[in-house]
Coordinates of C-alpha atoms in Angstrom, one line a residue:
X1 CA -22.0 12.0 -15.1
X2 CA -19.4 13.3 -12.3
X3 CA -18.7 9.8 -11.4
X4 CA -18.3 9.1 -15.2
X5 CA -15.9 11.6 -15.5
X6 CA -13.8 11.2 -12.4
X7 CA -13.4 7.2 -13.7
X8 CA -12.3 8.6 -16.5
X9 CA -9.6 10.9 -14.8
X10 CA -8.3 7.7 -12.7
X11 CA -7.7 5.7 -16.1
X12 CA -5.6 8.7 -17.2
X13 CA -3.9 8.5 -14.0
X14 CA -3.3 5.4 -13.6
X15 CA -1.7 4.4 -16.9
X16 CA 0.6 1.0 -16.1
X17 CA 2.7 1.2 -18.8
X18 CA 4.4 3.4 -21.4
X19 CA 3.1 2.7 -25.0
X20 CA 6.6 3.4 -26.5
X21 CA 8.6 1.0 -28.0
X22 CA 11.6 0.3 -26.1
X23 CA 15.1 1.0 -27.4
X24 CA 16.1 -2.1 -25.8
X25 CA 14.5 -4.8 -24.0
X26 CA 17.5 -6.6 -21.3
X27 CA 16.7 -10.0 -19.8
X28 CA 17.6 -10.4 -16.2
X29 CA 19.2 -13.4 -14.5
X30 CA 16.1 -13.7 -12.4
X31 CA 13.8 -13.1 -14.9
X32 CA 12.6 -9.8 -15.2
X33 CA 12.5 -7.4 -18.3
X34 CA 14.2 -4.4 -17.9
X35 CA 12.8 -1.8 -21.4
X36 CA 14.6 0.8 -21.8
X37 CA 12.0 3.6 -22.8
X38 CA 12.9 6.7 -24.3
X39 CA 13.0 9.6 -21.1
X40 CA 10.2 11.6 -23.0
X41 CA 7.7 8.8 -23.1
X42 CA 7.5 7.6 -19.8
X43 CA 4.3 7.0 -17.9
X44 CA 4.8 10.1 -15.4
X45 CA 3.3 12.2 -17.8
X46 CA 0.2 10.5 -18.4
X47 CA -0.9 12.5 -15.6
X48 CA -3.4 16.0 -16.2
X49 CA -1.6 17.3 -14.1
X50 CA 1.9 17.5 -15.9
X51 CA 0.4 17.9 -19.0
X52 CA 2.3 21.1 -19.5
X53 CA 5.5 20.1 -17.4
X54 CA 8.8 20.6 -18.5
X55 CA 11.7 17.8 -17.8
X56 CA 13.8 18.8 -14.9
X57 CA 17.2 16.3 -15.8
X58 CA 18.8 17.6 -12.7
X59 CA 18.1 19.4 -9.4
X60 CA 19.2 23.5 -9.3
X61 CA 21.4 22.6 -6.8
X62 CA 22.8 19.2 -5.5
X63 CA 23.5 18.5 -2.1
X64 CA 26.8 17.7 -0.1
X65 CA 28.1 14.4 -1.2
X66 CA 30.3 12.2 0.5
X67 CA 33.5 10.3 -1.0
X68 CA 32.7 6.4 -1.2
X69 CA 33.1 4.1 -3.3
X70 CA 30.5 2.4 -5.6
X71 CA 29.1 -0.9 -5.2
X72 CA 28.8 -1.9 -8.5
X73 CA 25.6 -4.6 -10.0
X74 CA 23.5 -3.8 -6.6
X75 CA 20.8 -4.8 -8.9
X76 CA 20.4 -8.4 -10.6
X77 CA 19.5 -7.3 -14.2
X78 CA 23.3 -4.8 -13.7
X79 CA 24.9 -8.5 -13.8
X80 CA 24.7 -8.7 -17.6
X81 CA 26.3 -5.8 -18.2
X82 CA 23.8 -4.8 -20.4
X83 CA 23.1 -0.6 -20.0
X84 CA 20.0 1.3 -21.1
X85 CA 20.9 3.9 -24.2
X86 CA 21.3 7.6 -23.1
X87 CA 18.0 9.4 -23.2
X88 CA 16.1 6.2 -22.0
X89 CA 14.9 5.2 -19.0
X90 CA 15.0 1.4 -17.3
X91 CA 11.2 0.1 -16.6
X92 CA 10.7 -3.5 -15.1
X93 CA 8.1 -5.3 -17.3
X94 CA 5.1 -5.8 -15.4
X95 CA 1.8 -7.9 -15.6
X96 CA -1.5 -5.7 -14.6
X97 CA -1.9 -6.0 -10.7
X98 CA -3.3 -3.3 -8.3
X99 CA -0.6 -0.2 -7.6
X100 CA -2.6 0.9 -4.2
X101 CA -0.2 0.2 -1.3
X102 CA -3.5 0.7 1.2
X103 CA -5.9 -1.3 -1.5
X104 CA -9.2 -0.7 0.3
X105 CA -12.2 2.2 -0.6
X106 CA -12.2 5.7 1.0
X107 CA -10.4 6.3 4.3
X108 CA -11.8 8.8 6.9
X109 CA -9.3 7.7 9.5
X110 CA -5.7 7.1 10.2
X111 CA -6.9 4.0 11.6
X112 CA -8.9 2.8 8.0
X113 CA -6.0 3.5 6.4
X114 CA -3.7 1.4 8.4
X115 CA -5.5 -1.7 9.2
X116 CA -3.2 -4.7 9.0
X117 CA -0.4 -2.6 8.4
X118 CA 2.1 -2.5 11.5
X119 CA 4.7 -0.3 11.7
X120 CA 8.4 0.3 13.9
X121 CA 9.5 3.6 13.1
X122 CA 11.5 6.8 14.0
X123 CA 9.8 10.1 13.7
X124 CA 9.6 14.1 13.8
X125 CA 6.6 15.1 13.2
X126 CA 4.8 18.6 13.4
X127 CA 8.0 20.4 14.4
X128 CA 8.2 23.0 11.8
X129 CA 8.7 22.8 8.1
X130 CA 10.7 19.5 6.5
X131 CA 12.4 19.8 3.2
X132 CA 14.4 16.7 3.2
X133 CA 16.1 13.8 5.0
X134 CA 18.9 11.5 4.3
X135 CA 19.1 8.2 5.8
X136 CA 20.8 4.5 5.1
X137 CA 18.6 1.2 5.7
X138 CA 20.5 -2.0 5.8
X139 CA 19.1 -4.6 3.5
X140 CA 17.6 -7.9 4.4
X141 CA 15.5 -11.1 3.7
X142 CA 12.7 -11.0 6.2
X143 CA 10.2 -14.2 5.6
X144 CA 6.7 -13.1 4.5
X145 CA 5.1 -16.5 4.0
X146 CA 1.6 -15.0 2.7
X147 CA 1.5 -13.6 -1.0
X148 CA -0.7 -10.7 -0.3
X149 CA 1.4 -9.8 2.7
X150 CA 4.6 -7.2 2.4
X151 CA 7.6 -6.0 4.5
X152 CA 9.4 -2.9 4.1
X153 CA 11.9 -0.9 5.3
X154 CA 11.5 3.2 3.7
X155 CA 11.5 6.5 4.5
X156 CA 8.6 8.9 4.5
X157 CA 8.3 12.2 3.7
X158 CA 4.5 13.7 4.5
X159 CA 2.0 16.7 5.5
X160 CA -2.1 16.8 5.5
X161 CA -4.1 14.7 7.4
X162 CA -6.4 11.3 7.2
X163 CA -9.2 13.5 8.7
X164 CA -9.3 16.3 5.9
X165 CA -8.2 13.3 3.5
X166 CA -5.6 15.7 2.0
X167 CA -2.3 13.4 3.6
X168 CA 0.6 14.0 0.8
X169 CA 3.7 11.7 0.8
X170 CA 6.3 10.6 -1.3
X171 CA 8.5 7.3 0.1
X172 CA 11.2 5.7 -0.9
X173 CA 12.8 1.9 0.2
X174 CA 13.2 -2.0 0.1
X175 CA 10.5 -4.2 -0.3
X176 CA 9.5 -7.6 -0.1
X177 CA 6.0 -8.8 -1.3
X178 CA 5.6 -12.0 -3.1
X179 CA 2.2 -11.0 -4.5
X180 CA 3.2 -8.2 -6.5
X181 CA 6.9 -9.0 -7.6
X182 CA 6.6 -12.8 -7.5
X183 CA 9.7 -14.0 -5.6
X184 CA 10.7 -13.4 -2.3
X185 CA 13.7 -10.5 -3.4
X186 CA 13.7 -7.1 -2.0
X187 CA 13.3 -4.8 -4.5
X188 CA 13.8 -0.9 -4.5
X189 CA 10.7 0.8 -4.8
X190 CA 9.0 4.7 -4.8
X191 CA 5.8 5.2 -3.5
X192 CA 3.3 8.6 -3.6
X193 CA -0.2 9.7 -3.0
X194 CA -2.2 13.0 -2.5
X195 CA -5.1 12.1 -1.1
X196 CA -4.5 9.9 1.7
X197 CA -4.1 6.6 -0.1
X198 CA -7.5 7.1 -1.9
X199 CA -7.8 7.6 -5.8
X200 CA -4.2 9.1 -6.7
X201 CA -1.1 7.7 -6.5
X202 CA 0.7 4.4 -7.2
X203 CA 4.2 2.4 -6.4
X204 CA 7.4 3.7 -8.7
X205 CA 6.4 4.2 -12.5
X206 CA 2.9 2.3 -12.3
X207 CA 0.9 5.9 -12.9
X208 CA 1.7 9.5 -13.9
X209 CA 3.7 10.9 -11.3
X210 CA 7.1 9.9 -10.7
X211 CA 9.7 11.6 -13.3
X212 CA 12.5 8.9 -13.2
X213 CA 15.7 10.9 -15.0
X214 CA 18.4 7.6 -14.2
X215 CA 18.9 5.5 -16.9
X216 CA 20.8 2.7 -14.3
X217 CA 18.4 2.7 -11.8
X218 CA 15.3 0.5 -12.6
X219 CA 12.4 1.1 -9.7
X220 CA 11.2 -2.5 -8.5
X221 CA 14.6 -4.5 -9.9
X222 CA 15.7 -6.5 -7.2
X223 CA 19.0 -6.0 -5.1
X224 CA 21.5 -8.4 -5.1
X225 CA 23.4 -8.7 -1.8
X226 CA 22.0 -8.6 1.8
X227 CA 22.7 -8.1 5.4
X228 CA 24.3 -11.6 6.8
X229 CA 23.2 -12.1 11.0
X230 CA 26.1 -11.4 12.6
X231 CA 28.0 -10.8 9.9
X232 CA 28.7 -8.0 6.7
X233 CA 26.2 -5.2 6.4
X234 CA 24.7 -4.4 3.2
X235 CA 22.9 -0.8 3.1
X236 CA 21.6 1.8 0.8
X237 CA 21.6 5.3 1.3
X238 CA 18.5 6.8 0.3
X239 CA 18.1 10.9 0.0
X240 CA 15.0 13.0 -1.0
X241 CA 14.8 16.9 -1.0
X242 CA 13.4 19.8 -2.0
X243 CA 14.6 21.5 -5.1
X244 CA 14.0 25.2 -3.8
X245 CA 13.9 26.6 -7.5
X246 CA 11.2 24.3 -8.9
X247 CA 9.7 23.2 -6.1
X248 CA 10.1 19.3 -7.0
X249 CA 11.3 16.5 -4.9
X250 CA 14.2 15.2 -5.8
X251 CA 15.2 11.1 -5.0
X252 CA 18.8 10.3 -4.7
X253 CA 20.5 6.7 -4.0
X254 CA 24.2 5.9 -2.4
X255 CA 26.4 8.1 -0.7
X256 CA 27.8 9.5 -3.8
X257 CA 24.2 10.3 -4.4
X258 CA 23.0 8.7 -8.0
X259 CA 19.9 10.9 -9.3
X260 CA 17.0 8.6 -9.6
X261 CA 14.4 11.2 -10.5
X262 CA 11.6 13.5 -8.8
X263 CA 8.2 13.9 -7.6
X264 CA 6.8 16.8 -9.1
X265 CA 5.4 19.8 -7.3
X266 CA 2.7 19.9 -9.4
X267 CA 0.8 16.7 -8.3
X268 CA 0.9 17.3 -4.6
X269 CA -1.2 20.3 -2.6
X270 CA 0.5 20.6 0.8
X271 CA 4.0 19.1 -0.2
X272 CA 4.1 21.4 -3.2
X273 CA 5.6 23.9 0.0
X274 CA 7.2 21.6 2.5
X275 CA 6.4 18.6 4.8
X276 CA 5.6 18.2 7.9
X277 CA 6.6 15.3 9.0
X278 CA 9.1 12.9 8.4
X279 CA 9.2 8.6 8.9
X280 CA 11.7 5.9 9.0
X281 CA 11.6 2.3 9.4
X282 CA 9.8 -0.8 8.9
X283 CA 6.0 -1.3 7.6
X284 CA 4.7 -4.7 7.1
X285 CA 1.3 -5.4 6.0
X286 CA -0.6 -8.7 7.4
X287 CA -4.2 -9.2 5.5
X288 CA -4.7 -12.1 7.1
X289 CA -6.5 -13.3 4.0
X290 CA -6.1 -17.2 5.2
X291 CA -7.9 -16.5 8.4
X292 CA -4.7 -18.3 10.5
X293 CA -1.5 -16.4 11.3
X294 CA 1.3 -17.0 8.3
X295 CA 5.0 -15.8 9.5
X296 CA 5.4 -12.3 8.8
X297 CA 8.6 -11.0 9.5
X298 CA 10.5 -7.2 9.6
X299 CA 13.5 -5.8 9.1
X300 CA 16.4 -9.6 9.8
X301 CA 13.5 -10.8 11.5
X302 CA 15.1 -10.2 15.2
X303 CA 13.8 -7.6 17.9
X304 CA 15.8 -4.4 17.9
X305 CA 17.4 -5.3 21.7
X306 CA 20.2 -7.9 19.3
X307 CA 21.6 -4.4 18.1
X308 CA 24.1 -3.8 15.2
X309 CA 24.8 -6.7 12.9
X310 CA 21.1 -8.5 13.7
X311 CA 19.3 -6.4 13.3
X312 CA 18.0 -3.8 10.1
X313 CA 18.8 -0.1 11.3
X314 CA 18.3 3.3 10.0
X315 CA 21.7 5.0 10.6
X316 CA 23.4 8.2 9.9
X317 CA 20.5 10.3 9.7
X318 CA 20.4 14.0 8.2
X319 CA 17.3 16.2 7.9
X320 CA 16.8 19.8 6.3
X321 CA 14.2 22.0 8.3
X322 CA 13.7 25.5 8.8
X323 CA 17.3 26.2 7.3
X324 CA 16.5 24.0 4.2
X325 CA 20.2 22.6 5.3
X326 CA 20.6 18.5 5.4
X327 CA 22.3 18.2 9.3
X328 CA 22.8 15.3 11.3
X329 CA 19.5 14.1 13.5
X330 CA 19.4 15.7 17.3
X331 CA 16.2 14.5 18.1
X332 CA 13.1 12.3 17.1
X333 CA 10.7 10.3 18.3
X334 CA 10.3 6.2 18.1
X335 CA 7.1 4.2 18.5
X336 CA 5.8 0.5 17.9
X337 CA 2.7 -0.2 18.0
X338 CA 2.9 -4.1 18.2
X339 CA 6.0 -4.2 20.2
X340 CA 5.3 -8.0 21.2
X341 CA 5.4 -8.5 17.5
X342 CA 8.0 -5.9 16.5
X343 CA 10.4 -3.6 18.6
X344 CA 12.1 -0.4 17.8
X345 CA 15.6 0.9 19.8
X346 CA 16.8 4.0 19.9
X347 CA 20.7 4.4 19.7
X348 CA 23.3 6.6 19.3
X349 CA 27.2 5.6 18.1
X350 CA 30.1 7.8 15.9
X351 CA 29.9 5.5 13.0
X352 CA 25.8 5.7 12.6
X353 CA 25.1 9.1 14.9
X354 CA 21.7 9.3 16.9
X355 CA 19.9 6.3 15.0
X356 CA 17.7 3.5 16.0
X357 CA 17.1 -0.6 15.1
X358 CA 14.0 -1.9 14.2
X359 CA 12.1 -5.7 13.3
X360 CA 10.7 -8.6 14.8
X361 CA 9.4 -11.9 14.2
X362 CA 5.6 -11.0 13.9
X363 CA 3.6 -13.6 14.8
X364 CA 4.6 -17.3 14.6
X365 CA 2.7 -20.2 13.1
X366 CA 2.7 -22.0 15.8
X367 CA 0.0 -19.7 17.5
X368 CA -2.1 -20.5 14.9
X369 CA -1.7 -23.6 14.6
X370 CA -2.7 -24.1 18.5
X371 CA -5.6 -21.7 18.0
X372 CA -7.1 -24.1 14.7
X373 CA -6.5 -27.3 16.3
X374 CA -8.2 -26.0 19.9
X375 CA -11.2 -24.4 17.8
X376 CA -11.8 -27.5 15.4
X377 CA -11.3 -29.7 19.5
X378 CA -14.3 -27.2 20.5
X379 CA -16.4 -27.6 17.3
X380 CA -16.0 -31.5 17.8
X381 CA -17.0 -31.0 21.6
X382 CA -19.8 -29.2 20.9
X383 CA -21.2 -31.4 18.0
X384 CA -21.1 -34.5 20.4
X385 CA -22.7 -33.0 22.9
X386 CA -25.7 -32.1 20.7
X387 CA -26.4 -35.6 19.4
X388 CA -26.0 -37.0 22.7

């Protein structure tokens, strides 16, 4: 009966689509289908837990903003010109595929949770309360040859723990993964859970959770201009912070900080107060569903040591802690864990401030190409040597 019952709560949960009838339906150049769903009927509040929740259209206070100028169509479907009515929302179309990001059964360990994934990241961690960060991630086209297979390049906002299974996050980036988008674009993307990956949560508007308010962002469209190796730099500025009146997280995009939407207090437990940690960087995930190694790239697909221009970065870095005040970065932490496969550089300059390059080539196909042929040689040797 429990285990009826807490099926039953997942479905509610994890609700893939709003049943409204969009306004307006806008075909992309590359064929997605942007529907513009009316603000009150998106799938955020299919979730229990905002069954009473009351729209927040815009933070109690916004933060300081810089001056720039806009880039205008950073996303494909903007190209036709085509805008979502006021009071809507934009929602990709999408066919039913799995929303985990960590799609495997209970984790009881950090190390569960992360298998095949592989990460080059910045870091402070256990410092003292977090209540925001700020950062900009240049944009690229890293190779990820496998379907099942994704690169990233995000920032993570997160308190709990794998071992109490209680790890809250909210994350926001660029993603490639052929297996859930079906091209080879990166895409902006949200991401949250509140149970350390296992039963709650989902990517962007899959599930009850994220409140998008923007009607000109769509979550998952895909971008259309990248980084060029040695050349222009394309980058978005990604910002997420506590509202200190209602508690939610607020997402903001560029430097003239466009309102994308929230993560509500209400669906977390220890991010409801503050974080505890905060991530940024590259994430790729190899399943290594063929058995061989498939090219797998991060960030431009070059080792941090080319520097600026070659590399992706995460640059001009702000984060709000005890004073609940965005400043620039003094000090954090960088680790690789496969640095033969993907390298992290800290960095410091006045355009970017303290800030650090990422990627790598992951491993090539070559290696496995070696390591089949030498292991079908062996089979060969040994079944020759048994009918002799």
């Amino acid at each position: 009966m429990i285990l009826l019952m807490m099926t039953l709560l997942h479905l509610l949960i994890t609700v893939g689509a709003s049943a409204s009838t969009p306004a307006l339906s806008i075909k992309s150049p590359d064929g997605d289908v942007i529907d513009c769903i009316d603000i009150y009927d998106q799938p955020a509040f299919s979730n229990p837990l905002l069954k009473s929740h009351e729209l927040q259209e815009f933070p109690t206070e916004m933060p300081n903003l810089e001056i720039a100028a806009e880039t205008p169509n950073w996303q494909v479907w903007h190209t036709t010109g085509e805008k979502c009515p006021p009071r809507t929302i934009p929602i990709r179309r999408t066919t039913d595929i799995s929303h985990s990001k960590y799609p495997k059964p209970f984790y009881k360990s950090l190390a569960d949770a992360t298998r095949g994934h592989r990460y080059a990241i910045g870091f402070i961690r256990n410092r003292g309360p977090i209540y925001g960060t700020r950062a900009s991630l240049n944009v690229w086209e890293p190779l990820v040859e496998a379907a099942d297979d994704f690169s990233l390049s995000q920032v993570w906002l997160a308190s709990g723990s794998f071992a109490n299974g209680d790890v809250n996050t909210v994350e926001a980036g660029w993603q490639i993964s052929p297996e859930r988008y079906h091209d080879h674009q990166p895409r902006f993307f949200t991401f949250w859970t509140r149970d350390a990956y296992n039963n709650t949560g989902c990517y962007s508007t899959h599930c009850g959770g994220f409140v998008q308010t923007s009607s000109t962002i769509a979550l998952e469209a895909a971008i259309t201009r990248t980084s060029a190796f040695g050349g222009p730099q394309f980058d978005i500025t990604i910002q997420i912070w506590k509202d200190q009146s209602s508690g939610n997280w607020w997402l903001g995009l560029g430097r003239n900080m466009e309102l994308v939407g929230y993560w509500p207090a209400a669906i977390f437990t220890g991010l409801a107060d503050h974080a505890d940690k905060v991530e940024w960087g590259g994430e790729v995930l190899s399943q290594n569903s063929t058995g061989t190694n498939t090219i797998l790239q991060m960030g431009s697909g070059e080792f941090a040591e080319k520097g600026f221009g070659k590399v992706a970065y995460v640059c001009n870095i702000l984060v709000a802690e005890n004073n609940q005040t965005l400043v620039p970065v003094q000090d954090f932490g960088v680790q690789a864990q496969f640095p033969k496969y993907y390298s992290v550089k800290r960095s410091q300059t006045k355009g970017c401030g303290k800030h650090f390059y990422f990627g790598g080539p992951g491993q090539t196909r070559s290696g496995a190409v070696r390591g089949t042929l030498a292991s079908a040689l062996l089979l060969l040797y040994l079944a020759f040597f048994l009918c002799v």
